[in-house]
mmCIF file of C-alpha atoms in Angstrom:
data_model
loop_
_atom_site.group_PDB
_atom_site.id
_atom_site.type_symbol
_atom_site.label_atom_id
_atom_site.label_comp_id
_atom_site.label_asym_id
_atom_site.label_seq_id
_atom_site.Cartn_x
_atom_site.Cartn_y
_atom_site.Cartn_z
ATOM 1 C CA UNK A 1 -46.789 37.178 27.382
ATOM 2 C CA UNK A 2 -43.788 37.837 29.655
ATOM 3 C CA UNK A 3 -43.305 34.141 29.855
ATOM 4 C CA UNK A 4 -43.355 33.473 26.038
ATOM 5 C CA UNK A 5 -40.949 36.489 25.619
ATOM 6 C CA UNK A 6 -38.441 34.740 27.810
ATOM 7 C CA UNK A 7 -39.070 31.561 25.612
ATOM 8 C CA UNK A 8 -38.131 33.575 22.672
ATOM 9 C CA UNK A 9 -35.065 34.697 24.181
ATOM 10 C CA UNK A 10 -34.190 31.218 25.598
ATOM 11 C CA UNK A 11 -35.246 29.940 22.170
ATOM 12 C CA UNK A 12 -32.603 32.775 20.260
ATOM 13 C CA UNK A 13 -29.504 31.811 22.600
ATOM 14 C CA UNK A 14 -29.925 28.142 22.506
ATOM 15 C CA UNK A 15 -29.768 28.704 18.368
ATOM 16 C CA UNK A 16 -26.889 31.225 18.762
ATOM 17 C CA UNK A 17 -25.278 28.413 20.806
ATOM 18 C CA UNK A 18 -25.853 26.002 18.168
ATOM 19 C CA UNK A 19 -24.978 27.777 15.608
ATOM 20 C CA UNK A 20 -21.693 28.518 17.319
ATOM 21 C CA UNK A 21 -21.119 25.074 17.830
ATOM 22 C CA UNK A 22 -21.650 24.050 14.447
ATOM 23 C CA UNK A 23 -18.695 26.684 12.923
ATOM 24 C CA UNK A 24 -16.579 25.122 16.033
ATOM 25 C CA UNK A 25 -17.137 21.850 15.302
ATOM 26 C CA UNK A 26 -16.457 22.883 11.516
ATOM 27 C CA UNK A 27 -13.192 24.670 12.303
ATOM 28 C CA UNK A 28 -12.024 21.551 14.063
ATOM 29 C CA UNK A 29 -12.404 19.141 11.513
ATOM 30 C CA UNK A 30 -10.745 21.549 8.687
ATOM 31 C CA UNK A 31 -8.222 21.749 11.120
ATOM 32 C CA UNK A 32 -7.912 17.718 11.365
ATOM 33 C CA UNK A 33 -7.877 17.131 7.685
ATOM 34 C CA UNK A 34 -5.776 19.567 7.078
ATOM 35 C CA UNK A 35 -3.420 17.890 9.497
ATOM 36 C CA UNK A 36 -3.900 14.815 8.271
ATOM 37 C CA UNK A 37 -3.340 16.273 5.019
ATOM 38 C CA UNK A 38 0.250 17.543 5.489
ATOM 39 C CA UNK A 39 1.332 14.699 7.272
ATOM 40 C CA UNK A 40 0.677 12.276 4.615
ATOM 41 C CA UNK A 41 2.406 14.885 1.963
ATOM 42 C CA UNK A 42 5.490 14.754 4.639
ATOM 43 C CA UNK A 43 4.722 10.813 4.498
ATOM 44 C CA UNK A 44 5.000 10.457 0.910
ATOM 45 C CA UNK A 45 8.479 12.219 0.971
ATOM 46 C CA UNK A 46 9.616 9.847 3.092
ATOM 47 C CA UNK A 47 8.479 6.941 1.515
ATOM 48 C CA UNK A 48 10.572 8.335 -1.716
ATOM 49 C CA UNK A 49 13.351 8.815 -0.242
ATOM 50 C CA UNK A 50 13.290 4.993 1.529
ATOM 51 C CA UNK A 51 12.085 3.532 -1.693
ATOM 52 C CA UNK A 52 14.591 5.150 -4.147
ATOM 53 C CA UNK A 53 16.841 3.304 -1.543
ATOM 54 C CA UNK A 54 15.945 -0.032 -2.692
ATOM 55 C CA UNK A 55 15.022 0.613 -6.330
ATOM 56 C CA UNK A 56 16.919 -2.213 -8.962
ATOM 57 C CA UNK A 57 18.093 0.142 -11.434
ATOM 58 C CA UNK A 58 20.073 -0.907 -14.473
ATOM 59 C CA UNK A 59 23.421 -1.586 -13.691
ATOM 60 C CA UNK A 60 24.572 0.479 -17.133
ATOM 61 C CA UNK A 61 23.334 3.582 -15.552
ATOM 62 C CA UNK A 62 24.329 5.365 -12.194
ATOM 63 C CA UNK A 63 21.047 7.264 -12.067
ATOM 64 C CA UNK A 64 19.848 6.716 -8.271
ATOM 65 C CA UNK A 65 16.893 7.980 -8.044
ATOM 66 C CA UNK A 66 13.702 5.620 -10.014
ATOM 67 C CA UNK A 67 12.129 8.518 -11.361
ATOM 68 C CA UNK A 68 14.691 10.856 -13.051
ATOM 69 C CA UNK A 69 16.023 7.392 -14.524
ATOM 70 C CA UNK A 70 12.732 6.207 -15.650
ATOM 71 C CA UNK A 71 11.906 9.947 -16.978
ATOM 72 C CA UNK A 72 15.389 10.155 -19.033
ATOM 73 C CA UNK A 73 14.895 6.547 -20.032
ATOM 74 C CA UNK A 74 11.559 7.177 -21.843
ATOM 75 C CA UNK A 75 12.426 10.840 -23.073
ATOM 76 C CA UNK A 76 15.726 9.618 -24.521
ATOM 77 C CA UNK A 77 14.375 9.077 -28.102
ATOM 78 C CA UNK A 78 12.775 11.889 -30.108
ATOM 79 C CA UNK A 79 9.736 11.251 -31.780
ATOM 80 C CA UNK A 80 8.774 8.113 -29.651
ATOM 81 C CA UNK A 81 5.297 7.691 -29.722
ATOM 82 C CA UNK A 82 3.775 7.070 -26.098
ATOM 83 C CA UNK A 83 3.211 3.097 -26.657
ATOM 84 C CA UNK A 84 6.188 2.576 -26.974
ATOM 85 C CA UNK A 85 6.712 4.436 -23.874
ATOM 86 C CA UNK A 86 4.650 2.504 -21.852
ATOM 87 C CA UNK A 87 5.938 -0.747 -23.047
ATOM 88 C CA UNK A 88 9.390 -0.021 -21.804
ATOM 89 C CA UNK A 89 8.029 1.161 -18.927
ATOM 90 C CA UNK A 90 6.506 -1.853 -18.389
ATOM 91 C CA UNK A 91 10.005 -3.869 -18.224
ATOM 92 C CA UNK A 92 10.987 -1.108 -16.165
ATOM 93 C CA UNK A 93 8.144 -1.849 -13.917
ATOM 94 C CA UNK A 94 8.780 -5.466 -13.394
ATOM 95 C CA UNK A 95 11.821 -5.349 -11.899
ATOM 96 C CA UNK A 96 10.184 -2.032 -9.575
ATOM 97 C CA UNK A 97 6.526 -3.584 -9.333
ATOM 98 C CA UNK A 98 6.464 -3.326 -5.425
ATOM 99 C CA UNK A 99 8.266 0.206 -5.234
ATOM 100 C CA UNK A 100 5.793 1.228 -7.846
ATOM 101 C CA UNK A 101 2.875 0.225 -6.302
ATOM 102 C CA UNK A 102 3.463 1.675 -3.105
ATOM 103 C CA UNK A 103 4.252 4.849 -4.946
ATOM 104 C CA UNK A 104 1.157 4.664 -7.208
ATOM 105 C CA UNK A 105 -1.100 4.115 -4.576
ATOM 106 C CA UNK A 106 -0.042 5.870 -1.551
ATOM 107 C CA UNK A 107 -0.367 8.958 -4.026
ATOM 108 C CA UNK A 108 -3.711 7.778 -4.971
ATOM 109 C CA UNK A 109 -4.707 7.440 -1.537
ATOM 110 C CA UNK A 110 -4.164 11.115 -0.489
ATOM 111 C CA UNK A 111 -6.198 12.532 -3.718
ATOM 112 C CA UNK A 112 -8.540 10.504 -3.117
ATOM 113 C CA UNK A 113 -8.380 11.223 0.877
ATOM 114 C CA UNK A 114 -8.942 15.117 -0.384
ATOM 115 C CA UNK A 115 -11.530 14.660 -3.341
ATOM 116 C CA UNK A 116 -13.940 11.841 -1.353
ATOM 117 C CA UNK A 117 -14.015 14.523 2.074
ATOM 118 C CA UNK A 118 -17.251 15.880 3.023
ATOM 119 C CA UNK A 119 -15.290 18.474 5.402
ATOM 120 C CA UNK A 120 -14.602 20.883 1.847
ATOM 121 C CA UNK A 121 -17.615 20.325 -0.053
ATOM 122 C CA UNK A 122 -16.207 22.437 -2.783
ATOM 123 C CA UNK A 123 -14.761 21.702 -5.570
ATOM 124 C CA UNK A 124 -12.549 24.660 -6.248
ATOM 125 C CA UNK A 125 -11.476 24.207 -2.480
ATOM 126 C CA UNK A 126 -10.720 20.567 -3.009
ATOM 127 C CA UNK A 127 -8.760 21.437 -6.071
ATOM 128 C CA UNK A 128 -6.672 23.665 -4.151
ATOM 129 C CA UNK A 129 -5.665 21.287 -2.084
ATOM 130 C CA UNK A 130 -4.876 18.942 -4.529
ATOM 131 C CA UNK A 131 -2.999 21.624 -6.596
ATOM 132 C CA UNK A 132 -0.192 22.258 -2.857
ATOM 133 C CA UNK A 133 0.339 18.428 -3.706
ATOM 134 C CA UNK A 134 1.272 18.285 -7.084
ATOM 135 C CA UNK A 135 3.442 20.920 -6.768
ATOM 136 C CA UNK A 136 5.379 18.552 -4.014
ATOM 137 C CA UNK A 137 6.198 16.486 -6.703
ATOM 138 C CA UNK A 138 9.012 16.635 -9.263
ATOM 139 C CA UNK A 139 7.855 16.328 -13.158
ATOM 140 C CA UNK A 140 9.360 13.031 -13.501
ATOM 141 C CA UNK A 141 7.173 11.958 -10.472
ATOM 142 C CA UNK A 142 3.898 13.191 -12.798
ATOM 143 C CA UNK A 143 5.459 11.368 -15.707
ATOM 144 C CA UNK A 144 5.803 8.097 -14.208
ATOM 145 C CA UNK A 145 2.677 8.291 -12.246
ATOM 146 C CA UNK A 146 0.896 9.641 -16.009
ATOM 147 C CA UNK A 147 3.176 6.776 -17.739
ATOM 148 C CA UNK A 148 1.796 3.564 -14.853
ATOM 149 C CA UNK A 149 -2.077 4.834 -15.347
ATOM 150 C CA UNK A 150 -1.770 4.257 -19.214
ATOM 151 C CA UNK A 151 0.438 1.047 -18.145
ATOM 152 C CA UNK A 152 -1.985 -0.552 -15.576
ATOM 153 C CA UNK A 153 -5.099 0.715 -17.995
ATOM 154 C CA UNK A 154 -8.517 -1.651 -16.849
ATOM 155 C CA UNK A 155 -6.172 -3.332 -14.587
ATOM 156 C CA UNK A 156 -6.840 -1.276 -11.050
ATOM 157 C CA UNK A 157 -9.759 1.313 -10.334
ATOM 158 C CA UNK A 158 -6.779 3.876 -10.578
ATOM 159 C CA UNK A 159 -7.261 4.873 -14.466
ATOM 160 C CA UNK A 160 -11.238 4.776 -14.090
ATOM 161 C CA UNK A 161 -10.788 6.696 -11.308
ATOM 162 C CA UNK A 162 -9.038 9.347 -13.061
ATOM 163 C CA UNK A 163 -11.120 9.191 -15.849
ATOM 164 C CA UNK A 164 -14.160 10.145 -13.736
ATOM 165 C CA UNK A 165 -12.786 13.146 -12.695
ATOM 166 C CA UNK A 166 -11.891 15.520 -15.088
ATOM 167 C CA UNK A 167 -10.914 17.729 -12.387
ATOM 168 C CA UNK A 168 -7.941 15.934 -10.910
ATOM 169 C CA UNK A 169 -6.897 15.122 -14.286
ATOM 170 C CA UNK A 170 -6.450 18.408 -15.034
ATOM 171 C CA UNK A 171 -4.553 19.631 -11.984
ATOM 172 C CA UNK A 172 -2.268 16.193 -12.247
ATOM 173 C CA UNK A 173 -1.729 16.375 -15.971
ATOM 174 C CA UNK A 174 -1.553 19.831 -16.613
ATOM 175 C CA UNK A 175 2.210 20.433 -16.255
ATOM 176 C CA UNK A 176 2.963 17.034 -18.313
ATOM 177 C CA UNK A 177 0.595 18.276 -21.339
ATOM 178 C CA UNK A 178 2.717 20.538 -22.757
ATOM 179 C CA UNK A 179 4.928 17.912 -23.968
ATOM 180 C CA UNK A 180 3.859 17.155 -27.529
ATOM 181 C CA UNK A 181 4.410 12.965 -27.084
ATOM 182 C CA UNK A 182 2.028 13.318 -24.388
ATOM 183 C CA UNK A 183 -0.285 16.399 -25.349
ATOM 184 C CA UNK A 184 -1.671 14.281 -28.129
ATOM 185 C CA UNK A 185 -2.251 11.337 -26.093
ATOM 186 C CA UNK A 186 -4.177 13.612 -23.185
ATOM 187 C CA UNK A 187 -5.996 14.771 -25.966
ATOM 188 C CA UNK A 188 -8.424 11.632 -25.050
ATOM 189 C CA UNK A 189 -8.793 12.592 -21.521
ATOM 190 C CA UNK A 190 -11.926 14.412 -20.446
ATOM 191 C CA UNK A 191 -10.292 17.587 -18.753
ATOM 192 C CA UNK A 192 -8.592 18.182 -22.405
ATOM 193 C CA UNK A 193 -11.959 18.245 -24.275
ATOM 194 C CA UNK A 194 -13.254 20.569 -21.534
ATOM 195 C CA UNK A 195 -10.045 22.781 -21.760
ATOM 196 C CA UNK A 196 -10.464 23.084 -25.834
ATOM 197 C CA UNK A 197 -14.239 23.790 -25.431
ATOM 198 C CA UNK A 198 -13.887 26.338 -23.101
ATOM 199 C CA UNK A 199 -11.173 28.167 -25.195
ATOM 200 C CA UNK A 200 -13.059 27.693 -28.128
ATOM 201 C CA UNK A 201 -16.241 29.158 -26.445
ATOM 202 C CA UNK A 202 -14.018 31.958 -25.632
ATOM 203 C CA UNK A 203 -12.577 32.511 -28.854
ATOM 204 C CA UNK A 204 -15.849 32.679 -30.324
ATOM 205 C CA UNK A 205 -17.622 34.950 -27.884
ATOM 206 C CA UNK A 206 -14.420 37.426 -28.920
ATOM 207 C CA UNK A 207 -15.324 37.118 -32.431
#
């Protein structure tokens, strides 16, 4: 009896131990993607700054920087409707096509880095982290990155990406939706048919 007593208590430290390890070894790889995390946010700053370096912008305007020019470009004309948009972005794009890519999918990469972890298993966790990075970025960064998804449409894995995940759509397009050009076009996306169902659930159950 004395010896299966001291079993038990062998038995509850080794799972105390274990158990111990387990939040240690959890700790330390939040603490590594969240490193990892940061330093590709820092990354992508840098890689903005190099790239609006080399950007060939139109020699009638002295915008430097790609994306306020490409924003005020596109926004210039009230009433355009967003096809048209994206066809002068694609001329726009041609002359950029390796500054935009990198762009494009570099940004891609760390959303996807943060939605595809198994160290947050949550979603609302996941889109917290994916909410500190879109506020990094300037709205004409979200329009051109909204404007090349429509652009490159059934060309990459990027737009059926986004279209799978109604989620990151809605933390990426949020801020761009309230622009009426664009809130009518969104109005096709999954996380805008979930945002109008919910509101009209809850306009109902207030009835």
């Amino acid at each position: 009896l004395i010896n299966f007593a001291g079993f038990l208590m062998i038995m509850v430290a080794f799972l105390q131990q274990s158990i111990a390890n387990r939040a240690s070894d959890k700790d330390h790889n939040l603490q590594r993607f969240e490193d990892k995390f940061f330093q590709m946010i820092q990354l992508h700053h840098q890689n903005i700054f190099t790239l609006n370096q080399r950007y060939q912008h139109d020699p009638a305007h002295n915008e430097s920087d790609f994306f306020f020019f490409t924003y005020d470009h596109l926004m210039t004309k009230e009433g355009k409707e967003i096809e048209e948009m994206i066809e002068e972005y694609q001329g726009i794009y041609e002359l950029n096509r390796h500054f935009v890519d990198h762009f494009v999918n570099y940004l891609m990469t760390i959303i996807r880095y943060v939605w595809d972890t198994k160290v947050i298993p949550m979603k609302d966790e996941k889109i917290k982290y994916l909410t500190i990075l879109e506020n990094q970025l300037p709205t004409a960064e979200l329009w051109v990155f909204f404007v090349d998804i429509l652009f490159r449409k059934n060309m990459n894995t990027h737009e059926a990406y986004f279209m799978n995940h109604p989620h990151i759509q809605g933390v990426f397009f949020q801020r761009i939706s309230t622009m009426p050009v664009v809130n009518t076009y969104l109005k096709t996306f999954p996380f805008m048919k979930e945002k109008e169902e919910k509101t009209s659930s809850f306009s109902f159950l207030n009835n």
